[in-house]
Amino acid sequence: MNDPVITPNTDKRALILDGAERVFVARGFAAARVEDIAEEAGVAKGTIYLYFASKQEVFVSLIEVRAQELVLSLQNQLFEIQSAALVLKSLVRIKVEFYLKHLGLIDQAFQWAPQLEQELQARLIVSRSSIAEASTHHLSKFIPAAFPVSMLVVTGVIDGAVNGIVLNAIEAQEVIDAEKIAEDVVFLLLPGMLQR
Amino acid sequence: MNDPVITPNTDKRALILDGAERVFVARGFAAARVEDIAEEAGVAKGTIYLYFASKQEVFVSLIEVRAQELVLSLQNQLFEIQSAALVLKSLVRIKVEFYLKHLGLIDQAFQWAPQLEQELQARLIVSRSSIAEASTHHLSKFIPAAFPVSMLVVTGVIDGAVNGIVLNAIEAQEVIDAEKIAEDVVFLLLPGMLQR
Amino acid sequence: MNDPVITPNTDKRALILDGAERVFVARGFAAARVEDIAEEAGVAKGTIYLYFASKQEVFVSLIEVRAQELVLSLQNQLFEIQSAALVLKSLVRIKVEFYLKHLGLIDQAFQWAPQLEQELQARLIVSRSSIAEASTHHLSKFIPAAFPVSMLVVTGVIDGAVNGIVLNAIEAQEVIDAEKIAEDVVFLLLPGMLQR
Amino acid sequence: MNDPVITPNTDKRALILDGAERVFVARGFAAARVEDIAEEAGVAKGTIYLYFASKQEVFVSLIEVRAQELVLSLQNQLFEIQSAALVLKSLVRIKVEFYLKHLGLIDQAFQWAPQLEQELQARLIVSRSSIAEASTHHLSKFIPAAFPVSMLVVTGVIDGAVNGIVLNAIEAQEVIDAEKIAEDVVFLLLPGMLQR
DNA sequence: TATGAATGAGTGTTCATTCAT
DNA sequence: TATGAATGAACACTCATTCAT
């Protein structure tokens, strides 16, 4: 009942990943210095190597954690929604919110893959797949059996649309409203998806 | 009829940019070594610095050249098309073909912008704008005046859709058919775009 | 009486400067490789950059430290000397000793100034001024008020004479005796300086 | 009598050396780029290598030519002067004038020697000796046989004095009057030199 | 002779990783 | 565990020299 010592976020791993995310997002993987990550996380440079084998491993671990969070988000919020429109809208809203919160981290992550060691690349792919599956799972329930466009293309369009819209909006320095974007995407895509 | 002196591709600038493209695409800007670019281009390291001031300048120049090529492609092929469906389809096909030919170079370029010098960043932005404008120009003719979704969102969806589809297909190691993808996108997007 | 921890010369900055001095003196600033300095100092190349921002900064810092040492030497040893002959003799002896110890480092330093960054050039000038001032201060007390030759010329002659004699002696591979040189300079210059 | 084609200074060797002097004086040997020398001389980079084996050889050749000029100057102007005061004064004046015309080139040249190849170092030493000999020759006639200070020291003082005075004056941004400097040096040194 | 495009060895600097404390 | 000083491999860029024209 009483917990005299508040351990504020004492999980060092999470602490380091939080710092790392800020640096990776601001500079990209290649330009992010381990020293920056340490400073941002409030630990010494050496400490990072107690929890992670390398800078690459920090990066991949971060992606894994964030991907897991997104997957949980999708599972929790898309569960039990009954209409195609609402699933699509919620899916887009969640992705936009996630994109804004993590500033495109995941979506950009895969550009760095070629520079990572084989094993770490594999871990990235697993994360990517788990996200794709979570998105596809709820969506596929509403796609007609004989739909002439493959699910791979459908999810590609949706994911890409989110990225494209947000990137354009950031470029144009517009205020980003996840709800509004979700409505726009439903407006544009739903008619096509319900055809036949 | 007779062309006594064969200039085998003697434009060194273009030669270097071609080599650079292969290296940038394979490794990304940060991991691309100038030495690799030189080797790929078949020139010595020092030669690169006769034609470009820095590695950064090689990168930006490459983007500029490719952007210009894409813009010309769009202008030539979208000119005089009369139906919305055909414009959309052609637009997507051209972008997919370009994406495949240059392996996402341009679409990935902007990730590196923050690491470039101010002046070079500005040059990137100009290139980006010229592409956006070329895409928007022909498309906007078919969008109803009171369309409830902004052009920025529409183009974001189209561009993003292209990227998303192609990335998914590459990931799944599928054969990519630009024509088929263009048809899929028209199928999914056109109904939404012609509403009201 | 007991000094449990022996700090073998642990001031890394001084250690590096000592190594740097040997290399700069032997090769000159431009031809001195940072790698050589590191090796001479017994540290790794990267270590130098923990203590100095650049090779240029190593050089200027070295000059500053040596100039400071020379100024202290002059202040300590010229203080309270009452005769012109002794001041002149001591001044020359100290400069010759310093020249031999540091092999003309300071006197050659200013040749490199144009190649240094503005701010570092300024630091060199400050060092040069502090030496000039220390020399002039004690000497000027013995120069008649209406002396027809300016102090700038007098100090120029003395400094130059030291350099000239030592260079000639080194060139001729003679053994250099600071005391003897000081006496010679007094013999040659004092009559002229006490005229009128 | 008529010389229709004026060959302005068509001796390419001399042309190159003139350009080289300006660059060496402005930047020092190490920082002087062959490209700069070529540009300054108005020839192509490759042309320099038709007349000189290397950048080092350009430098040493330049010193040799200038040293020869100085030696001729001394021989011509000191010849037949009968008084010690006038010899000393002329010697100093000629050296100051030479120093100003060539901006300390020769006097700084020997600092670069360690970076040169053995054979070129030897050529530098020969030049240095020829100057020293020319200076000493006329001066020694007026030094008493049993003078307690060696000629090496005397010439060192004179040469050094010239350098020291000019350097101080340049540093202080004073106008430099070779005649006045010569008088000052005579004033300061002659009494000491005529002792006993 | 003269040119200047091309070369590639050489160097200052950065930064991921280690390890003594 | 935690630290941060030390390391040295790696890389962008320069420039003396060469050589095809």
PDB file of N, CA, C and O in Angstrom, chain B residues 55-89:
ATOM      1  N   LYS B  55      30.229  16.103 -50.852  1.00  0.00           N
ATOM      2  CA  LYS B  55      29.324  14.969 -50.943  1.00  0.00           C
ATOM      3  C   LYS B  55      27.881  15.455 -50.886  1.00  0.00           C
ATOM      4  O   LYS B  55      27.018  14.960 -51.618  1.00  0.00           O
ATOM      5  N   GLN B  56      27.618  16.406 -50.020  1.00  0.00           N
ATOM      6  CA  GLN B  56      26.274  16.956 -49.914  1.00  0.00           C
ATOM      7  C   GLN B  56      25.814  17.518 -51.253  1.00  0.00           C
ATOM      8  O   GLN B  56      24.657  17.338 -51.654  1.00  0.00           O
ATOM      9  N   GLU B  57      26.750  18.204 -51.916  1.00  0.00           N
ATOM     10  CA  GLU B  57      26.369  18.825 -53.176  1.00  0.00           C
ATOM     11  C   GLU B  57      26.093  17.777 -54.250  1.00  0.00           C
ATOM     12  O   GLU B  57      25.239  17.985 -55.124  1.00  0.00           O
ATOM     13  N   VAL B  58      26.818  16.684 -54.214  1.00  0.00           N
ATOM     14  CA  VAL B  58      26.528  15.590 -55.149  1.00  0.00           C
ATOM     15  C   VAL B  58      25.094  15.126 -54.931  1.00  0.00           C
ATOM     16  O   VAL B  58      24.322  14.967 -55.889  1.00  0.00           O
ATOM     17  N   PHE B  59      24.754  14.938 -53.682  1.00  0.00           N
ATOM     18  CA  PHE B  59      23.424  14.430 -53.345  1.00  0.00           C
ATOM     19  C   PHE B  59      22.321  15.368 -53.837  1.00  0.00           C
ATOM     20  O   PHE B  59      21.398  14.950 -54.544  1.00  0.00           O
ATOM     21  N   VAL B  60      22.453  16.618 -53.491  1.00  0.00           N
ATOM     22  CA  VAL B  60      21.412  17.573 -53.867  1.00  0.00           C
ATOM     23  C   VAL B  60      21.336  17.720 -55.386  1.00  0.00           C
ATOM     24  O   VAL B  60      20.242  17.798 -55.953  1.00  0.00           O
ATOM     25  N   SER B  61      22.496  17.750 -56.028  1.00  0.00           N
ATOM     26  CA  SER B  61      22.484  17.858 -57.493  1.00  0.00           C
ATOM     27  C   SER B  61      21.771  16.669 -58.113  1.00  0.00           C
ATOM     28  O   SER B  61      21.018  16.814 -59.089  1.00  0.00           O
ATOM     29  N   LEU B  62      21.996  15.499 -57.554  1.00  0.00           N
ATOM     30  CA  LEU B  62      21.344  14.301 -58.071  1.00  0.00           C
ATOM     31  C   LEU B  62      19.827  14.434 -57.945  1.00  0.00           C
ATOM     32  O   LEU B  62      19.080  14.153 -58.903  1.00  0.00           O
ATOM     33  N   ILE B  63      19.401  14.862 -56.773  1.00  0.00           N
ATOM     34  CA  ILE B  63      17.960  15.038 -56.572  1.00  0.00           C
ATOM     35  C   ILE B  63      17.394  16.038 -57.577  1.00  0.00           C
ATOM     36  O   ILE B  63      16.338  15.814 -58.184  1.00  0.00           O
ATOM     37  N   GLU B  64      18.115  17.123 -57.770  1.00  0.00           N
ATOM     38  CA  GLU B  64      17.640  18.142 -58.701  1.00  0.00           C
ATOM     39  C   GLU B  64      17.464  17.567 -60.103  1.00  0.00           C
ATOM     40  O   GLU B  64      16.446  17.810 -60.776  1.00  0.00           O
ATOM     41  N   VAL B  65      18.456  16.826 -60.550  1.00  0.00           N
ATOM     42  CA  VAL B  65      18.398  16.274 -61.899  1.00  0.00           C
ATOM     43  C   VAL B  65      17.225  15.292 -62.026  1.00  0.00           C
ATOM     44  O   VAL B  65      16.442  15.348 -62.981  1.00  0.00           O
ATOM     45  N   ARG B  66      17.104  14.416 -61.039  1.00  0.00           N
ATOM     46  CA  ARG B  66      16.031  13.433 -61.118  1.00  0.00           C
ATOM     47  C   ARG B  66      14.664  14.104 -61.009  1.00  0.00           C
ATOM     48  O   ARG B  66      13.698  13.709 -61.688  1.00  0.00           O
ATOM     49  N   ALA B  67      14.564  15.088 -60.164  1.00  0.00           N
ATOM     50  CA  ALA B  67      13.286  15.796 -60.029  1.00  0.00           C
ATOM     51  C   ALA B  67      12.903  16.440 -61.354  1.00  0.00           C
ATOM     52  O   ALA B  67      11.750  16.374 -61.795  1.00  0.00           O
ATOM     53  N   GLN B  68      13.888  17.025 -61.982  1.00  0.00           N
ATOM     54  CA  GLN B  68      13.641  17.664 -63.266  1.00  0.00           C
ATOM     55  C   GLN B  68      13.141  16.637 -64.288  1.00  0.00           C
ATOM     56  O   GLN B  68      12.202  16.900 -65.047  1.00  0.00           O
ATOM     57  N   GLU B  69      13.769  15.464 -64.279  1.00  0.00           N
ATOM     58  CA  GLU B  69      13.348  14.418 -65.203  1.00  0.00           C
ATOM     59  C   GLU B  69      11.900  14.001 -64.937  1.00  0.00           C
ATOM     60  O   GLU B  69      11.100  13.809 -65.862  1.00  0.00           O
ATOM     61  N   LEU B  70      11.555  13.867 -63.661  1.00  0.00           N
ATOM     62  CA  LEU B  70      10.189  13.473 -63.317  1.00  0.00           C
ATOM     63  C   LEU B  70       9.191  14.537 -63.745  1.00  0.00           C
ATOM     64  O   LEU B  70       8.140  14.227 -64.318  1.00  0.00           O
ATOM     65  N   VAL B  71       9.557  15.781 -63.499  1.00  0.00           N
ATOM     66  CA  VAL B  71       8.659  16.873 -63.879  1.00  0.00           C
ATOM     67  C   VAL B  71       8.425  16.866 -65.387  1.00  0.00           C
ATOM     68  O   VAL B  71       7.282  17.002 -65.860  1.00  0.00           O
ATOM     69  N   LEU B  72       9.487  16.680 -66.136  1.00  0.00           N
ATOM     70  CA  LEU B  72       9.336  16.637 -67.595  1.00  0.00           C
ATOM     71  C   LEU B  72       8.453  15.476 -68.017  1.00  0.00           C
ATOM     72  O   LEU B  72       7.581  15.613 -68.888  1.00  0.00           O
ATOM     73  N   SER B  73       8.675  14.331 -67.392  1.00  0.00           N
ATOM     74  CA  SER B  73       7.851  13.159 -67.666  1.00  0.00           C
ATOM     75  C   SER B  73       6.379  13.476 -67.454  1.00  0.00           C
ATOM     76  O   SER B  73       5.524  13.189 -68.293  1.00  0.00           O
ATOM     77  N   LEU B  74       6.099  14.064 -66.309  1.00  0.00           N
ATOM     78  CA  LEU B  74       4.707  14.383 -65.974  1.00  0.00           C
ATOM     79  C   LEU B  74       4.126  15.360 -66.988  1.00  0.00           C
ATOM     80  O   LEU B  74       3.029  15.167 -67.515  1.00  0.00           O
ATOM     81  N   GLN B  75       4.899  16.415 -67.262  1.00  0.00           N
ATOM     82  CA  GLN B  75       4.392  17.419 -68.191  1.00  0.00           C
ATOM     83  C   GLN B  75       4.109  16.810 -69.565  1.00  0.00           C
ATOM     84  O   GLN B  75       3.057  17.053 -70.169  1.00  0.00           O
ATOM     85  N   ASN B  76       5.014  16.011 -70.062  1.00  0.00           N
ATOM     86  CA  ASN B  76       4.846  15.434 -71.394  1.00  0.00           C
ATOM     87  C   ASN B  76       3.682  14.463 -71.469  1.00  0.00           C
ATOM     88  O   ASN B  76       2.938  14.440 -72.445  1.00  0.00           O
ATOM     89  N   GLN B  77       3.532  13.644 -70.432  1.00  0.00           N
ATOM     90  CA  GLN B  77       2.567  12.562 -70.537  1.00  0.00           C
ATOM     91  C   GLN B  77       1.177  12.942 -70.039  1.00  0.00           C
ATOM     92  O   GLN B  77       0.205  12.273 -70.385  1.00  0.00           O
ATOM     93  N   LEU B  78       1.094  13.948 -69.185  1.00  0.00           N
ATOM     94  CA  LEU B  78      -0.245  14.318 -68.695  1.00  0.00           C
ATOM     95  C   LEU B  78      -0.890  15.382 -69.574  1.00  0.00           C
ATOM     96  O   LEU B  78      -2.094  15.633 -69.494  1.00  0.00           O
ATOM     97  N   PHE B  79      -0.078  15.982 -70.392  1.00  0.00           N
ATOM     98  CA  PHE B  79      -0.557  17.030 -71.280  1.00  0.00           C
ATOM     99  C   PHE B  79      -1.685  16.511 -72.161  1.00  0.00           C
ATOM    100  O   PHE B  79      -1.566  15.464 -72.783  1.00  0.00           O
ATOM    101  N   GLU B  80      -2.794  17.218 -72.193  1.00  0.00           N
ATOM    102  CA  GLU B  80      -3.888  16.942 -73.126  1.00  0.00           C
ATOM    103  C   GLU B  80      -4.750  15.742 -72.763  1.00  0.00           C
ATOM    104  O   GLU B  80      -5.652  15.387 -73.509  1.00  0.00           O
ATOM    105  N   ILE B  81      -4.463  15.073 -71.678  1.00  0.00           N
ATOM    106  CA  ILE B  81      -5.368  13.996 -71.283  1.00  0.00           C
ATOM    107  C   ILE B  81      -6.679  14.630 -70.802  1.00  0.00           C
ATOM    108  O   ILE B  81      -6.666  15.612 -70.069  1.00  0.00           O
ATOM    109  N   GLN B  82      -7.778  14.047 -71.234  1.00  0.00           N
ATOM    110  CA  GLN B  82      -9.051  14.720 -70.981  1.00  0.00           C
ATOM    111  C   GLN B  82      -9.877  14.134 -69.842  1.00  0.00           C
ATOM    112  O   GLN B  82     -10.756  14.805 -69.313  1.00  0.00           O
ATOM    113  N   SER B  83      -9.610  12.906 -69.461  1.00  0.00           N
ATOM    114  CA  SER B  83     -10.492  12.342 -68.429  1.00  0.00           C
ATOM    115  C   SER B  83      -9.768  12.238 -67.090  1.00  0.00           C
ATOM    116  O   SER B  83      -8.556  12.008 -67.025  1.00  0.00           O
ATOM    117  N   ALA B  84     -10.514  12.411 -66.016  1.00  0.00           N
ATOM    118  CA  ALA B  84      -9.955  12.325 -64.673  1.00  0.00           C
ATOM    119  C   ALA B  84      -9.326  10.959 -64.456  1.00  0.00           C
ATOM    120  O   ALA B  84      -8.231  10.833 -63.900  1.00  0.00           O
ATOM    121  N   ALA B  85     -10.031   9.927 -64.887  1.00  0.00           N
ATOM    122  CA  ALA B  85      -9.532   8.569 -64.667  1.00  0.00           C
ATOM    123  C   ALA B  85      -8.164   8.384 -65.314  1.00  0.00           C
ATOM    124  O   ALA B  85      -7.238   7.824 -64.717  1.00  0.00           O
ATOM    125  N   LEU B  86      -8.036   8.909 -66.522  1.00  0.00           N
ATOM    126  CA  LEU B  86      -6.779   8.721 -67.235  1.00  0.00           C
ATOM    127  C   LEU B  86      -5.640   9.538 -66.625  1.00  0.00           C
ATOM    128  O   LEU B  86      -4.497   9.093 -66.556  1.00  0.00           O
ATOM    129  N   VAL B  87      -5.971  10.747 -66.203  1.00  0.00           N
ATOM    130  CA  VAL B  87      -4.940  11.560 -65.561  1.00  0.00           C
ATOM    131  C   VAL B  87      -4.448  10.855 -64.309  1.00  0.00           C
ATOM    132  O   VAL B  87      -3.239  10.700 -64.085  1.00  0.00           O
ATOM    133  N   LEU B  88      -5.382  10.422 -63.488  1.00  0.00           N
ATOM    134  CA  LEU B  88      -4.995   9.754 -62.247  1.00  0.00           C
ATOM    135  C   LEU B  88      -4.161   8.507 -62.550  1.00  0.00           C
ATOM    136  O   LEU B  88      -3.117   8.273 -61.939  1.00  0.00           O
ATOM    137  N   LYS B  89      -4.655   7.740 -63.496  1.00  0.00           N
ATOM    138  CA  LYS B  89      -3.940   6.502 -63.819  1.00  0.00           C
ATOM    139  C   LYS B  89      -2.532   6.783 -64.349  1.00  0.00           C
ATOM    140  O   LYS B  89      -1.563   6.147 -63.934  1.00  0.00           O
TER     141      LYS B  89
END
